Tab-separated table of C-alpha atoms in Angstrom:
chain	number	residue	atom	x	y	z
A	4	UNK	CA	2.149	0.037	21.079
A	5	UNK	CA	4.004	-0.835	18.180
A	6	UNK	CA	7.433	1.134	17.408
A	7	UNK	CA	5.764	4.043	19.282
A	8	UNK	CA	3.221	4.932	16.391
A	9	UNK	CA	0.018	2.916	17.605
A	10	UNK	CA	-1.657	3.226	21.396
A	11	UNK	CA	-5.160	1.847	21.675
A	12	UNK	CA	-6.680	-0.236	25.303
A	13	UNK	CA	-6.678	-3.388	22.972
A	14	UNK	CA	-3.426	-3.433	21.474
A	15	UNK	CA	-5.263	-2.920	18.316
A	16	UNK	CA	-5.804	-0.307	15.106
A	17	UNK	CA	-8.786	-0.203	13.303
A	18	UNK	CA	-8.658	-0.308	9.198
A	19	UNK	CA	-9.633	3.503	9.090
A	20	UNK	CA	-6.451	4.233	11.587
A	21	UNK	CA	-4.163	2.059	8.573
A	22	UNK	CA	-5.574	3.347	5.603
A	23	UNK	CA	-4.700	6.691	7.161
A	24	UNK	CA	-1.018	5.461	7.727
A	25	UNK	CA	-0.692	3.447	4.627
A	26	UNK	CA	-1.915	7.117	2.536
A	27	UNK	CA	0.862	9.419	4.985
A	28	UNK	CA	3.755	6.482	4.088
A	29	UNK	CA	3.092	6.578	0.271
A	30	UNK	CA	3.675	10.597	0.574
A	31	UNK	CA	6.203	10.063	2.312
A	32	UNK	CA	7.777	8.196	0.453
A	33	UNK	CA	7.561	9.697	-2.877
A	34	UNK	CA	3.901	9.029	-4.058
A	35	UNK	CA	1.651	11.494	-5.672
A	36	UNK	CA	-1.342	12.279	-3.489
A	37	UNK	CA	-2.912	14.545	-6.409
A	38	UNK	CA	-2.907	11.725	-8.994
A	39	UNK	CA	-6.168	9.566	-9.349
A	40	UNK	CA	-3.786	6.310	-9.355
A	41	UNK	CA	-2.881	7.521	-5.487
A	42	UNK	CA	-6.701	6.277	-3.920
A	43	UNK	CA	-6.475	3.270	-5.840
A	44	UNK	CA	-2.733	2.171	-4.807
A	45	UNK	CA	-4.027	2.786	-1.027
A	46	UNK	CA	-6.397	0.660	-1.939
A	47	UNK	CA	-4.504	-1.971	-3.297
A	48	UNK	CA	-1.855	-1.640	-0.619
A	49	UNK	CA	-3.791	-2.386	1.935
A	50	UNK	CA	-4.953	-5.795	0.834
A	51	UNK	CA	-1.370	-6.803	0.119
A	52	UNK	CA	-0.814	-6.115	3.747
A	53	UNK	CA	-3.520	-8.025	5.115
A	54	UNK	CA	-3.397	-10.641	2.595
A	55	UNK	CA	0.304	-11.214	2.834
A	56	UNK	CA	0.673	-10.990	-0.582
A	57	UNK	CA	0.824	-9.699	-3.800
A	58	UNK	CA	1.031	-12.896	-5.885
A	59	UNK	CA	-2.228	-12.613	-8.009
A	60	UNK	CA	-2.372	-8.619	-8.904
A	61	UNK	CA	-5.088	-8.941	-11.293
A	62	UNK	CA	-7.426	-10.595	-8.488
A	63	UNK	CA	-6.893	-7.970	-6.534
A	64	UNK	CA	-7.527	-5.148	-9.190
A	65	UNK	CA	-10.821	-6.195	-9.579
A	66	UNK	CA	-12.773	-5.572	-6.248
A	67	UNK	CA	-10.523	-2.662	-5.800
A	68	UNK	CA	-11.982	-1.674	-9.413
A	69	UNK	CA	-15.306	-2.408	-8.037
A	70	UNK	CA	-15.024	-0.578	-4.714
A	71	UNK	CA	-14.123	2.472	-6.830
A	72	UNK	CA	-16.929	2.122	-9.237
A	73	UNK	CA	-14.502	2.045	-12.358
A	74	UNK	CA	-13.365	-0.905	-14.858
A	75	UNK	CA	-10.292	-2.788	-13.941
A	76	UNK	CA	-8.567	-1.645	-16.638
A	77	UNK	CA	-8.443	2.071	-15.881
A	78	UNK	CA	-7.643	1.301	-12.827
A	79	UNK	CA	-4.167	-0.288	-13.786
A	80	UNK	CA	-3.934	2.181	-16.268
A	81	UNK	CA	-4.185	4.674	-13.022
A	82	UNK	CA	-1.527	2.304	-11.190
A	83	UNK	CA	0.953	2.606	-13.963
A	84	UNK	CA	0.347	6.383	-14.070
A	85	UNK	CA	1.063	6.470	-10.485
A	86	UNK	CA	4.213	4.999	-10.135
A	87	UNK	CA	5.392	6.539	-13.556
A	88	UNK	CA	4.689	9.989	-12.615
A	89	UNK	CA	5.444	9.703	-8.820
A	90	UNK	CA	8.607	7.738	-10.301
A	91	UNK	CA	9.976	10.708	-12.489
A	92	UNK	CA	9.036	13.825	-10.957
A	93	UNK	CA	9.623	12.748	-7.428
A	94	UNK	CA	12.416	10.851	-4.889
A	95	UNK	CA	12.297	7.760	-7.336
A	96	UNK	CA	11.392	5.592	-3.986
A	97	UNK	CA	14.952	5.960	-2.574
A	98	UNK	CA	14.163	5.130	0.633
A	99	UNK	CA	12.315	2.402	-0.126
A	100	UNK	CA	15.495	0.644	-1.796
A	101	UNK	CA	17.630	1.740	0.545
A	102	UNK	CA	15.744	0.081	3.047
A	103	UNK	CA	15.819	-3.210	1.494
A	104	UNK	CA	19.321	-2.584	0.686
A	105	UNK	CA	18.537	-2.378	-2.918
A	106	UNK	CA	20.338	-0.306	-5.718
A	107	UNK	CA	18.449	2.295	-6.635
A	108	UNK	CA	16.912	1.753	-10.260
A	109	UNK	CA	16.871	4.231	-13.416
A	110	UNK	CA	13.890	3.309	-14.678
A	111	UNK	CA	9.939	3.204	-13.293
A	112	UNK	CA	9.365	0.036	-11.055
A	113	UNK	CA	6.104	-2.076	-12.135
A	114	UNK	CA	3.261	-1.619	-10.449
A	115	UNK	CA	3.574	-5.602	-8.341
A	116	UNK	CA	7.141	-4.635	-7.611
A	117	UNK	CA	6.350	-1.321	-5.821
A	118	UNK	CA	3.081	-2.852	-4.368
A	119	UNK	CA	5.457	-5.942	-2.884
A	120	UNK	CA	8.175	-3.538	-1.384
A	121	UNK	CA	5.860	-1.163	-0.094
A	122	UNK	CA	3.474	-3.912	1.448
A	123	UNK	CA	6.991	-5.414	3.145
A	124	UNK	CA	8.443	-2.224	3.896
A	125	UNK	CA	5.242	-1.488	5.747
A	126	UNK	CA	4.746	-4.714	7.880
A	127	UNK	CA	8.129	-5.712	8.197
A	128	UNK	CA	9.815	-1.909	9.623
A	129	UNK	CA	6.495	-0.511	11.379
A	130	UNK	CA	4.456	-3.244	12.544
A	131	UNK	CA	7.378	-5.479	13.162
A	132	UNK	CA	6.203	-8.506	10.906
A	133	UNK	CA	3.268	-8.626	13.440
A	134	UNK	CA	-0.044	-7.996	11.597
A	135	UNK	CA	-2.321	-9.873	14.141
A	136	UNK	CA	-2.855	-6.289	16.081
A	137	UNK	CA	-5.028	-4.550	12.724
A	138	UNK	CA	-8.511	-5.546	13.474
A	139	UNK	CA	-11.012	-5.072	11.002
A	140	UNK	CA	-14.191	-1.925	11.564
A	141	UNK	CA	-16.054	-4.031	9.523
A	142	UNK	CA	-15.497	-7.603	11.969
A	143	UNK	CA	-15.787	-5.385	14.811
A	144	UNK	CA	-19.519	-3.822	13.993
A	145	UNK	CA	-20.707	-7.440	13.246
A	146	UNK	CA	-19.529	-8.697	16.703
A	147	UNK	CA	-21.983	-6.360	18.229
A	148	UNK	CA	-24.621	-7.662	16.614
């Protein structure tokens, strides 16, 4: 169990159970769930928290793009949307800065900078900077094989 959220026999969450949690912390924090931007952000969130990083944004827009079936492009277009509108009409990610300690800012963050304090907000106050405990549906159905 980590922070009381996750129980499984292994120690373990599958990607379904994450993708679930990433989706209920974006709400929760301020997100737009009815906004086409909101799938793709999930998206893009969770392979920032598996890959440890959002250095190369445009790498990762592109088989997010492709596991969506749309062009890259609308789908930063959708990003920038996102955080806009989500930005504006909701708690302008507060507690996000707060928990980083950060001022809070009167203007829209960018897309990579709301990605990169989400992803460490995420794996640093709920999974403890531990990420070796998400296993992967996808690994797991091959080692039956």
């Amino acid at each position: 169990m980590r922070n009381g959220r996750f129980k499984s026999s292994d120690g373990c969450i599958g990607e379904s159970e994450l993708r679930h949690f990433i989706s209920g912390e974006m709400i929760r924090v301020g997100f737009d769930p009815s906004l086409k931007g909101f799938r793709y952000f999930c998206e893009l969130l969770y392979l920032s928290i598996l890959n440890r990083s959002t250095d190369n944004l445009i790498d990762m827009y592109k088989p997010a793009a492709d596991k969506f079936s749309i062009n890259w492009k609308a789908l930063e277009r959708n990003l920038r949307t996102l955080v806009y509108s989500s930005f504006y009409n909701g708690t302008k990610f507060i507690h996000v800065y707060e928990y980083f300690g950060l001022p809070p800012e009167d203007r829209a963050p960018t897309v990579r900078r709301i990605l990169a304090l989400m992803s460490e907000y995420i794996v640093y106050n709920l999974f403890e900077n531990d990420i070796s405990f998400i296993k992967s549906d996808k690994l797991n159905a091959d080692d039956d094989d």
